[in-house]
Short mmCIF file of C-alpha atoms and ligand atoms in Angstrom, two decimals:
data_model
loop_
_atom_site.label_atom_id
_atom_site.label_comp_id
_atom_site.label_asym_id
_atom_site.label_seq_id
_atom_site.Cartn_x
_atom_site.Cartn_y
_atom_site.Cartn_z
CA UNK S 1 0.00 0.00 0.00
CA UNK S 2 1.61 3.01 -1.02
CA UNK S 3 1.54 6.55 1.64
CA UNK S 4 -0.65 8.03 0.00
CA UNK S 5 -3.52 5.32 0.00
CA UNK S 6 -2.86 5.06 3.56
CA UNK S 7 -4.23 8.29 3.89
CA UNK S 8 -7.40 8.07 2.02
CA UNK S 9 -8.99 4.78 2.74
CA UNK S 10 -11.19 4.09 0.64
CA UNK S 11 -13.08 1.02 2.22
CA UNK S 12 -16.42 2.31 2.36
CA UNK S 13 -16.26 5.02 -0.15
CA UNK S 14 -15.18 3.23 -3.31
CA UNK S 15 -16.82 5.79 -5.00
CA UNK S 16 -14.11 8.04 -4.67
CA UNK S 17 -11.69 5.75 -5.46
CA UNK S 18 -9.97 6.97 -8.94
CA UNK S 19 -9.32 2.92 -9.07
CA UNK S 20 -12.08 1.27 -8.23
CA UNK S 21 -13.84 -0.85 -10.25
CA UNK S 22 -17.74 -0.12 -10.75
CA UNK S 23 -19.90 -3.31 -9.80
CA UNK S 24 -22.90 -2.24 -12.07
CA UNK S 25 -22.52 0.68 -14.47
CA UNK S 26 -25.58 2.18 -16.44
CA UNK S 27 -24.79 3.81 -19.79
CA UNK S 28 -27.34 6.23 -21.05
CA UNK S 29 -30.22 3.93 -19.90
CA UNK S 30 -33.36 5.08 -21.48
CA UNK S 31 -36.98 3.50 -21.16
CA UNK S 32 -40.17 5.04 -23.03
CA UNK S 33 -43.70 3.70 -23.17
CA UNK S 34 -44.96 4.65 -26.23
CA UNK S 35 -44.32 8.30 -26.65
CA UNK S 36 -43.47 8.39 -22.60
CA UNK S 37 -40.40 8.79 -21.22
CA UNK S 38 -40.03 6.78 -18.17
CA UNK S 39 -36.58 6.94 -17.24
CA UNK S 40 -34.47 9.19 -19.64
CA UNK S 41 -30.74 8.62 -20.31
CA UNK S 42 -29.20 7.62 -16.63
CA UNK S 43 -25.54 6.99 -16.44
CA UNK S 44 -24.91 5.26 -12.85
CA UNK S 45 -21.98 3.63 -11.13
CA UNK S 46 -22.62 0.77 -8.41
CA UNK S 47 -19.83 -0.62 -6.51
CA UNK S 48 -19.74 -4.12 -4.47
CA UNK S 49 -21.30 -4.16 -2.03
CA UNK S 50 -23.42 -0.94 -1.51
CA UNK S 51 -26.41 -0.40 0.00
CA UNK S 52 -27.68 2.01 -2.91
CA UNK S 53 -30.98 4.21 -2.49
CA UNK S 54 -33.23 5.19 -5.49
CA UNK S 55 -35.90 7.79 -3.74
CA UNK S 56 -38.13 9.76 -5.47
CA UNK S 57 -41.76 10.82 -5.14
CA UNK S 58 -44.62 8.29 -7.10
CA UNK S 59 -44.00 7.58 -10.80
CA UNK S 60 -40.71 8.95 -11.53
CA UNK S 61 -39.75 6.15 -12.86
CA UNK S 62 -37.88 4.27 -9.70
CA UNK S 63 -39.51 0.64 -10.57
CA UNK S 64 -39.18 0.59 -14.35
CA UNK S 65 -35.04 0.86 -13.58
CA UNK S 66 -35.37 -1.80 -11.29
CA UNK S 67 -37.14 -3.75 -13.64
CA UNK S 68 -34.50 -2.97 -16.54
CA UNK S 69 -31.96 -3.78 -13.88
CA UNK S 70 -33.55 -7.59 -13.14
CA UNK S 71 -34.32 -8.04 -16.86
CA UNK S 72 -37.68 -7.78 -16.70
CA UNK S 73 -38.12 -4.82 -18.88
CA UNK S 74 -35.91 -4.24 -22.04
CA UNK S 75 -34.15 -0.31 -21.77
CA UNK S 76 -35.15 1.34 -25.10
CA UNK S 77 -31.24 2.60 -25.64
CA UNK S 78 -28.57 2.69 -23.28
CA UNK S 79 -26.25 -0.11 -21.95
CA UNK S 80 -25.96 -1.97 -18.38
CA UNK S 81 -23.48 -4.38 -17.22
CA UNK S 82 -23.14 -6.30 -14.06
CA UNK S 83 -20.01 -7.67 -12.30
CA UNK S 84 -18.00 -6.85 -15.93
CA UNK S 85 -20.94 -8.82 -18.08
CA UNK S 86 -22.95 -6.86 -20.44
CA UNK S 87 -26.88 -7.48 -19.77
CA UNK S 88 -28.34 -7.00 -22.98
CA UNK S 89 -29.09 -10.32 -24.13
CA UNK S 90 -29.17 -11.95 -20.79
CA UNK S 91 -32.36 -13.29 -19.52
CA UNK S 92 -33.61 -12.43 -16.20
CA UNK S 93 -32.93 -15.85 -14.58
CA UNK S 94 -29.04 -15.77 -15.81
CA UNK S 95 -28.70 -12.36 -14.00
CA UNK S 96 -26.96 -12.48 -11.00
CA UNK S 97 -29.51 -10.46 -9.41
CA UNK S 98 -32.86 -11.23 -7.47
CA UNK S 99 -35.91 -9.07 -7.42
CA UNK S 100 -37.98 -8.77 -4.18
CA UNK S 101 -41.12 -7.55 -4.68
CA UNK S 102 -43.43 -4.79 -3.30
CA UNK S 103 -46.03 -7.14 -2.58
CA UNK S 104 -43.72 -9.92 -1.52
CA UNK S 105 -45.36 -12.45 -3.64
CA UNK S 106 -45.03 -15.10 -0.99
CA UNK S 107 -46.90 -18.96 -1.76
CA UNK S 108 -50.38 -18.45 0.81
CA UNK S 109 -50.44 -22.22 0.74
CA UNK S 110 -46.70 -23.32 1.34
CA UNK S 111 -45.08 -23.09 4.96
CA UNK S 112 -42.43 -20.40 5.85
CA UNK S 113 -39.61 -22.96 4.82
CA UNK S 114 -41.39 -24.12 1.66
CA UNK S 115 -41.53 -20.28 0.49
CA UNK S 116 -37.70 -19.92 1.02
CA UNK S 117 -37.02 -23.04 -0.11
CA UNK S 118 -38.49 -23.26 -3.80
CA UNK S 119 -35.99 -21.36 -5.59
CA UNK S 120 -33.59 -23.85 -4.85
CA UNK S 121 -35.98 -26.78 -5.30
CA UNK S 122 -36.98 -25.43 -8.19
CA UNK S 123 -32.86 -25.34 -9.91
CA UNK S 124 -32.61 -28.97 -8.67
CA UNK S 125 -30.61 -28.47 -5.47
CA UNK S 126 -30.10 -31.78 -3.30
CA UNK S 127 -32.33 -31.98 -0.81
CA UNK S 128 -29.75 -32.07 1.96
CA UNK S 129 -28.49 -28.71 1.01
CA UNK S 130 -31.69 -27.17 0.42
CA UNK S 131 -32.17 -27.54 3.95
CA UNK S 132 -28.57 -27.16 5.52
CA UNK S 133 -29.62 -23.42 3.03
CA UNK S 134 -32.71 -23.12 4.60
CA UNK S 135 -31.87 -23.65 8.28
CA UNK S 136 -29.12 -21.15 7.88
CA UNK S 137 -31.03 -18.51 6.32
CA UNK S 138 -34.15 -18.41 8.24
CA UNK S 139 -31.90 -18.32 11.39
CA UNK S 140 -30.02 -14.75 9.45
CA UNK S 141 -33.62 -13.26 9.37
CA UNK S 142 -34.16 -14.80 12.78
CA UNK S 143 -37.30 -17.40 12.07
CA UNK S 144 -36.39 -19.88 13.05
CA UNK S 145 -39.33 -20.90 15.39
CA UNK S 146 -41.86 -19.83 12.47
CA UNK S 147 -40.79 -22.57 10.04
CA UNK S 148 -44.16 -24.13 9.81
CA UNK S 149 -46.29 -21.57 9.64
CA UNK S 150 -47.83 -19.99 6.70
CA UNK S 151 -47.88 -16.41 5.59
CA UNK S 152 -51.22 -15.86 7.44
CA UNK S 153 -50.21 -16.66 10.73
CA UNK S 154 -47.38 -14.02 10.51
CA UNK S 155 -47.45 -10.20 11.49
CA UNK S 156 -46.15 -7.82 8.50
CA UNK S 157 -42.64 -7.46 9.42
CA UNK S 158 -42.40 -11.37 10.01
CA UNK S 159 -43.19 -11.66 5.85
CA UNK S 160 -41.46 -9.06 4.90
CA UNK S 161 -38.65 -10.89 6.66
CA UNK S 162 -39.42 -14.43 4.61
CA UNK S 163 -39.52 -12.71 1.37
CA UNK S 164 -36.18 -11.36 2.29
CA UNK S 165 -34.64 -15.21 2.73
CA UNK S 166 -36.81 -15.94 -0.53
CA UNK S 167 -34.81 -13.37 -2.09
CA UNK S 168 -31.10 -14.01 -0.55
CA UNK S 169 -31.54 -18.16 -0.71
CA UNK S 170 -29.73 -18.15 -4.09
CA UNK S 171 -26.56 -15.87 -2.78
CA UNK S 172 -27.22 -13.08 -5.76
CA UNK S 173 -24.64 -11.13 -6.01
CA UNK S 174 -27.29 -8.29 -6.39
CA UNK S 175 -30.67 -7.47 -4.47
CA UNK S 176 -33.08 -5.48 -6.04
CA UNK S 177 -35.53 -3.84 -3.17
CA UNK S 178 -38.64 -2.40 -4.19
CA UNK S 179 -40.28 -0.47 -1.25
CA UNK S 180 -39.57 -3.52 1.22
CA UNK S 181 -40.70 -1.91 4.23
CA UNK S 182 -44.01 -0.22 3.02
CA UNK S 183 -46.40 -2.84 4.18
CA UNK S 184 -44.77 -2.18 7.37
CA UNK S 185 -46.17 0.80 9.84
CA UNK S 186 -43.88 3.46 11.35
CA UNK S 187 -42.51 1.66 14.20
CA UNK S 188 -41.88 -1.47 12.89
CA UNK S 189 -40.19 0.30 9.65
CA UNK S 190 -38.00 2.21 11.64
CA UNK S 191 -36.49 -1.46 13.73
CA UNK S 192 -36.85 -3.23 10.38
CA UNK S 193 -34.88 -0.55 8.48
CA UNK S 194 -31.74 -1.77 10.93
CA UNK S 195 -32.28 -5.22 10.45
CA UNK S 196 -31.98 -4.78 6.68
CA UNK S 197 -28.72 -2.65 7.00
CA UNK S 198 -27.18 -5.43 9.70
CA UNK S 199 -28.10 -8.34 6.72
CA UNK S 200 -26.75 -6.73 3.98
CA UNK S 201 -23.48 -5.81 6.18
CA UNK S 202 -23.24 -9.23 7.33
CA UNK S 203 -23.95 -10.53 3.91
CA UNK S 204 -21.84 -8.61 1.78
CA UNK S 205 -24.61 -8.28 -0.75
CA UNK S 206 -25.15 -4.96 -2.78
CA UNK S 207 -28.71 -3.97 -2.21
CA UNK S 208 -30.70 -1.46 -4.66
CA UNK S 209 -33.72 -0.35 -2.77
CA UNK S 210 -35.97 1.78 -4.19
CA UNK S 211 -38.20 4.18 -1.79
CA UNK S 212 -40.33 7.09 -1.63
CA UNK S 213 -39.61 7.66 1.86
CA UNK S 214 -36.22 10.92 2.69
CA UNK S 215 -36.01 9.86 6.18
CA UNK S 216 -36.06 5.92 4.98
CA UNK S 217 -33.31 6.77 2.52
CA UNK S 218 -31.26 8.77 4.59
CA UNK S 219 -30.81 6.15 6.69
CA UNK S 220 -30.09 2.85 4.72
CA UNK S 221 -28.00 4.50 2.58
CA UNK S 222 -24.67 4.23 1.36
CA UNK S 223 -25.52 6.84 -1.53
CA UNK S 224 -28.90 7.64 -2.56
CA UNK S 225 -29.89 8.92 -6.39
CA UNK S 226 -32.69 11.79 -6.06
CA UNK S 227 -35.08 10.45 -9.11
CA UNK S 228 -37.37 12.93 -10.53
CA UNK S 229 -39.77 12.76 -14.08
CA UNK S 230 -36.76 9.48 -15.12
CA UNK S 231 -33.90 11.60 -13.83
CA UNK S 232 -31.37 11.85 -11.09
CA UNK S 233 -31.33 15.18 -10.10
CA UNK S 234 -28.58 14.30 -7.55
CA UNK S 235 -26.13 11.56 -6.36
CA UNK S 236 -24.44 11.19 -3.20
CA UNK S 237 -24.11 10.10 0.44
CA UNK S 238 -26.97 11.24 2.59
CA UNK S 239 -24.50 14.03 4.38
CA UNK S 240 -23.79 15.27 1.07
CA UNK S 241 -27.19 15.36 -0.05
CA UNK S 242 -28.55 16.82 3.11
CA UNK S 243 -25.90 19.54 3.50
CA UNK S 244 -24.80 20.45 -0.29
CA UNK S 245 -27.58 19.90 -2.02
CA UNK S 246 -27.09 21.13 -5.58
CA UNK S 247 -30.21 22.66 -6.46
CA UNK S 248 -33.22 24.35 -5.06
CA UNK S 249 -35.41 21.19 -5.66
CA UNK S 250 -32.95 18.76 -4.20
CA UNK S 251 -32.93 21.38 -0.99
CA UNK S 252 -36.67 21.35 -0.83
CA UNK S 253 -37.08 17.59 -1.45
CA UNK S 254 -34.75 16.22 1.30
CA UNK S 255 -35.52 17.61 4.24
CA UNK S 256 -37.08 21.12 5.00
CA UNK S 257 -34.98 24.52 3.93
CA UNK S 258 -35.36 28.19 4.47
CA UNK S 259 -35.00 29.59 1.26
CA UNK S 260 -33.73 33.50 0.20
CA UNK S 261 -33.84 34.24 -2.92
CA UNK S 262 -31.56 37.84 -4.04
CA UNK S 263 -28.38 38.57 -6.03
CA UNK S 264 -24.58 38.57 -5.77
CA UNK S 265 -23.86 41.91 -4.42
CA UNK S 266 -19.78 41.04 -3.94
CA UNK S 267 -17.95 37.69 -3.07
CA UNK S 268 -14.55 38.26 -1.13
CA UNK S 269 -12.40 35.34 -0.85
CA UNK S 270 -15.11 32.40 -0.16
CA UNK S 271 -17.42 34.28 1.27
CA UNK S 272 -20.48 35.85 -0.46
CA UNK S 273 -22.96 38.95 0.16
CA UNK S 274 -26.21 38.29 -1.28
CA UNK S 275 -29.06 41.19 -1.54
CA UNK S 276 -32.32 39.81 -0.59
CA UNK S 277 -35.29 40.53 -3.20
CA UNK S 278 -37.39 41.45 -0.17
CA UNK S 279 -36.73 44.27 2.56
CA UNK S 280 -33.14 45.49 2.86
CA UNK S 281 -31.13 42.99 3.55
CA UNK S 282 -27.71 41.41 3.14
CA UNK S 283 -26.83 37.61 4.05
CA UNK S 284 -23.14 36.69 4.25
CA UNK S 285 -22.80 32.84 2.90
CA UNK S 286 -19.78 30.69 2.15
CA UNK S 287 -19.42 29.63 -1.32
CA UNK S 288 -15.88 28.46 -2.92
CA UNK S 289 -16.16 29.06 -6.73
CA UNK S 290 -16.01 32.22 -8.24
CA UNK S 291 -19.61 33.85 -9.15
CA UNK S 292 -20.32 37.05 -11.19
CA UNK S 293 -22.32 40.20 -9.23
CA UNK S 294 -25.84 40.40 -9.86
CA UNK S 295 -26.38 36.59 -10.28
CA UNK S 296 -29.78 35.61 -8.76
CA UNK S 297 -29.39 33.05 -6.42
CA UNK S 298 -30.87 31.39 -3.29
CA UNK S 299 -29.48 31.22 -0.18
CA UNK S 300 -30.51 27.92 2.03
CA UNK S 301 -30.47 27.25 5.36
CA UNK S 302 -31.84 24.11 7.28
CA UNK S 303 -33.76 24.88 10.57
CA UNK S 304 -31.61 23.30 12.85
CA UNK S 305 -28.54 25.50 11.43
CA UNK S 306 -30.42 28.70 12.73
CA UNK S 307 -29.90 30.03 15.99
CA UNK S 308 -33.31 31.98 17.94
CA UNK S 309 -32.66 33.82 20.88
CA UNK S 310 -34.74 36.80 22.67
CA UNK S 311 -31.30 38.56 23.63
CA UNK S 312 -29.35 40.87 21.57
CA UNK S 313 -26.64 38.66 20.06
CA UNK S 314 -23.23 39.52 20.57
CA UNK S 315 -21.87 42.17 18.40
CA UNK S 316 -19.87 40.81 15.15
CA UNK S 317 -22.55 38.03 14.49
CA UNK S 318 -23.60 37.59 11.42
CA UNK S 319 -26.84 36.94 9.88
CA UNK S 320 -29.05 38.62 12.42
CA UNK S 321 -32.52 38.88 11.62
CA UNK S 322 -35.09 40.41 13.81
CA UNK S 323 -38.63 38.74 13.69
CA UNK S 324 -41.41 37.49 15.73
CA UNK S 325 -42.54 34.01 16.85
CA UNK S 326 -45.80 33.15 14.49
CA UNK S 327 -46.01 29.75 15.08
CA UNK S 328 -44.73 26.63 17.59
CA UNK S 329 -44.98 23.31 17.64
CA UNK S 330 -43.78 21.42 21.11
CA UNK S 331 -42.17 18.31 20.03
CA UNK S 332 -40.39 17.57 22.99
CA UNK S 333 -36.80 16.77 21.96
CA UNK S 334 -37.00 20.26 19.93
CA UNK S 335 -39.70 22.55 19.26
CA UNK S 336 -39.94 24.36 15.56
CA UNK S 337 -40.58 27.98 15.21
CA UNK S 338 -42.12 29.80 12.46
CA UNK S 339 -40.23 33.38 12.75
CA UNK S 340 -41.99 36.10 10.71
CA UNK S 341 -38.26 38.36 9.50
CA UNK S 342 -38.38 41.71 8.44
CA UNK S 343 -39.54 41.84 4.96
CA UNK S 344 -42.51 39.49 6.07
CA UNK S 345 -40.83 36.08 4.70
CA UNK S 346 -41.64 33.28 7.41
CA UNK S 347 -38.31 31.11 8.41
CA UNK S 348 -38.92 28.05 9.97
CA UNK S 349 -36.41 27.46 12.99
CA UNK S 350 -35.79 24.35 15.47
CA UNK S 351 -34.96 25.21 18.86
CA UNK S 352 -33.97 22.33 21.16
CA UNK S 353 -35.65 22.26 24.52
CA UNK S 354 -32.83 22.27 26.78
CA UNK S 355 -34.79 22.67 30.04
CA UNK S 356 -37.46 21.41 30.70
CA UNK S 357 -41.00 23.55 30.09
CA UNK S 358 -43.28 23.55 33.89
CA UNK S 359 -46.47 24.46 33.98
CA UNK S 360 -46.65 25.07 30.28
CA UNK S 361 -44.21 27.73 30.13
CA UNK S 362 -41.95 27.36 27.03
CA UNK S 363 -38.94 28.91 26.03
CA UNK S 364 -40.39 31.03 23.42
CA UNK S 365 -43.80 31.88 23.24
CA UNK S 366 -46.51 33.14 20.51
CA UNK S 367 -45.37 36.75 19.45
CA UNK S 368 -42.14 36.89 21.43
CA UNK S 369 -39.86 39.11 19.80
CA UNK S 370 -36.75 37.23 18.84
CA UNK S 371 -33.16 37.68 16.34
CA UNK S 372 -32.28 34.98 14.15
CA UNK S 373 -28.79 34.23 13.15
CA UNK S 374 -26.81 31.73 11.33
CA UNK S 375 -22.93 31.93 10.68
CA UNK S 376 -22.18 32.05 6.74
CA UNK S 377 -20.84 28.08 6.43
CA UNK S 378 -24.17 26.99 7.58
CA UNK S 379 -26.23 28.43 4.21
CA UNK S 380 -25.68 26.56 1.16
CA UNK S 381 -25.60 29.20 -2.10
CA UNK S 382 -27.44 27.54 -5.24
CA UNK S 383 -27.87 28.74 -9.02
CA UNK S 384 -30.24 26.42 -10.31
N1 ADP Q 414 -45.84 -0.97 -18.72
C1 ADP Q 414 -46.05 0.35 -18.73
N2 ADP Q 414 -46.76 0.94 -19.72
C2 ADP Q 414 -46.97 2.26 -19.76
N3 ADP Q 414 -46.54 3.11 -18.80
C3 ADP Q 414 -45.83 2.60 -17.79
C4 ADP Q 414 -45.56 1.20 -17.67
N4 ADP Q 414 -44.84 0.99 -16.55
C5 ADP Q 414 -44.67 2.20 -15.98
N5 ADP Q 414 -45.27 3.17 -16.70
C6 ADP Q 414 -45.27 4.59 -16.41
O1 ADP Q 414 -43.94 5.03 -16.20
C7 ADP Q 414 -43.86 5.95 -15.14
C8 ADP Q 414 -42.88 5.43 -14.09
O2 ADP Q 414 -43.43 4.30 -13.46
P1 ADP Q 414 -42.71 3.55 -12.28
O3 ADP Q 414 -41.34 3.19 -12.72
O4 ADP Q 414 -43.58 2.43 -11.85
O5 ADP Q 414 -42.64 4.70 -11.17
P2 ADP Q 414 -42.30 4.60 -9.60
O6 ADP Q 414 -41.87 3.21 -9.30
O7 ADP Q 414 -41.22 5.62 -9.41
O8 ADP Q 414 -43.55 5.01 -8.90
C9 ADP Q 414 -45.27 6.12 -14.61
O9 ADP Q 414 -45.82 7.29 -15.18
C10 ADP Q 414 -45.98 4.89 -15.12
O10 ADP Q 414 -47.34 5.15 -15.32
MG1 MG Q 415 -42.75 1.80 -7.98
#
């Protein structure tokens, strides 16, 4: 290992690797329905053993790549290899990919084991190693006791968990997920959401779920692809998504985001001074690459980057904005703040509720005057 790879490891980023090999790569994938555009010219990399996230809102064309991706629909241009193997004339069942379903598909009639078990009985596996397969996979998703029982006599997260071992019995090298854990309510998607991530570690696997769901994403994720109309809009980890997002919808989509719009009055060194379009005043943001005066641009902030007090804030801080307290919303942990600013644009703010509120008194009340601030590296500048 040379000094300088010592330095950047590389391990779970293989993205960034200028060396790494790409485990699936999609080359101006295209798929139209008639005179409809499904997904529209998508170049992707994949590498071993990622847990990759396609999220986007209903019908942007999230399933209809999966589908291309198991073989079960045929991309109307563009090429897609897996593990160094070109697709296009593959059939689904060569692929070494499995497919589990949205609707998990599972046999009503046939017994937990039988369910797991047919893909193998099915390819002619001896029957000693079907089960010696079996045993050991319904003990990864932890069913063992529930071998003999049918899909009816299981709770939602229970067949969610057998499709799984359905889908894994055959060791593909790829998973394809298609909203796995929306049968599943809140709770139970939130525990289930670590059990899939602790399986696919343990299991080496690379997973491609596909979900609707930010917070879902966010947290599976080894990089997620923001899919809108059968585009990405954005790729990246879920920090870089979150706190560089590269456009206003991106910004909007993940998360929520106070938004300014105005123009480049002056940038000195990385920092920028941006005229707001409403009332009188000037935001300070960091921003490294050069940008002309006068471009219209917005300035982002999340809520939990901006600071509400009802002091004065100490002189030299930046970004102070005086306003008053529209709205609240006690959540406990936190409480968010709709702040009406000068200028009348409404910021939403979370405040975290670091003692504790008696006799309904609350930190910050309805109409409480209050300043605003944020420091410059918290706001994200965007152009498009
Ligand atoms: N077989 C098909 N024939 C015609 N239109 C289709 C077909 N499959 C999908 N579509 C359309 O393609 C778009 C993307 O669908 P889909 O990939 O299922 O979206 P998502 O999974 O993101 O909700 C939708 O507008 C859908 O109606
Ligand atoms: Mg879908």
């Amino acid at each position: 290992m040379s000094a300088e790879n010592q330095l950047t490891d590389f391990t779970d980023r293989p993205w960034l690797d200028p060396d790494a090999r790409p485990f699936i790569t999609l080359q101006g994938i295209s798929k139209s329905f008639g005179s409809f555009k499904a997904v529209d010219n998508i170049d992707l990399d994949i590498y071993r053993g990622e847990l990759f996230v396609l999220l986007g809102g209903s019908g942007c064309g999230k399933t209809t790549l999966l589908r291309m991706l198991a073989g079960f629909e045929t991309p109307t241009a563009g090429t897609l290899s897996i593990d160094g193997a070109d697709m296009s004339s593959t059939a689904p069942y060569e692929r070494p990919v499995n497919m589990m379903f949205q609707s998990y598909a599972l046999f009503p009639h046939m017994t937990v084991e039988k369910n797991v078990a047919y893909g193998l009985k099915r390819d002619g596996v001896k029957k000693a190693e079907i089960k010696q397969r079996v045993d050991e996979m319904l003990q990864m998703v932890e069913l063992q006791d529930f071998r003999k029982r049918k899909p009816d006599q299981l709770s939602g997260g229970q067949r969610q968990r057998v499709a799984l071992a359905r889908a894994l019995i055959k060791r593909p090298k790829v998973l394809l997920l298609d909203e796995p854990l929306g049968a599943l309510d809140k709770r139970l998607r939130e525990q289930t959401q670590f059990e899939l991530m602790n399986l696919q570690d343990k299991l080496g696997t690379t997973f491609i779920v596909v979900t609707h769901d930010q917070e879902e994403a966010m947290t599976l994720a080894t990089r997620i692809a923001v899919m809108d109309q059968g585009v990405f809009r954005q790729v990246g980890t879920p920090a870089e998504i979150y706190e560089t997002p590269a456009t206003r919808f991106i910004a909007g989509f993940i998360g929520s985001a106070n938004m300014f719009d105005g123009s480049v009055e002056q940038q000195r060194g990385n920092l920028v001074s941006v005229r707001l379009n409403t009332g009188d005043l000037v935001i300070s943001v960091e921003h490294d690459e050069p940008i002309a005066n006068g471009t219209a641009v917005t300035v982002a902030v999340r809520p939990e980057k901006i600071r509400v007090s009802k002091q004065q804030p100490e002189p030299g801080t930046d970004n102070v904005m005086r306003g008053s307290v529209k709205e609240m919303a006690y959540l406990g942990r936190n409480s968010t703040l709709r702040v009406a600013i000068e200028g009348g644009q409404v910021l939403e703010v979370n405040s975290q509720n670091r003692y504790r509120a008696r006799d309904g008194q609350h930190e910050f009340d309805w109409d409480d005057q209050v300043t605003v601030s944020f420091p410059p590296a918290s706001a994200v500048l965007l152009t498009a």
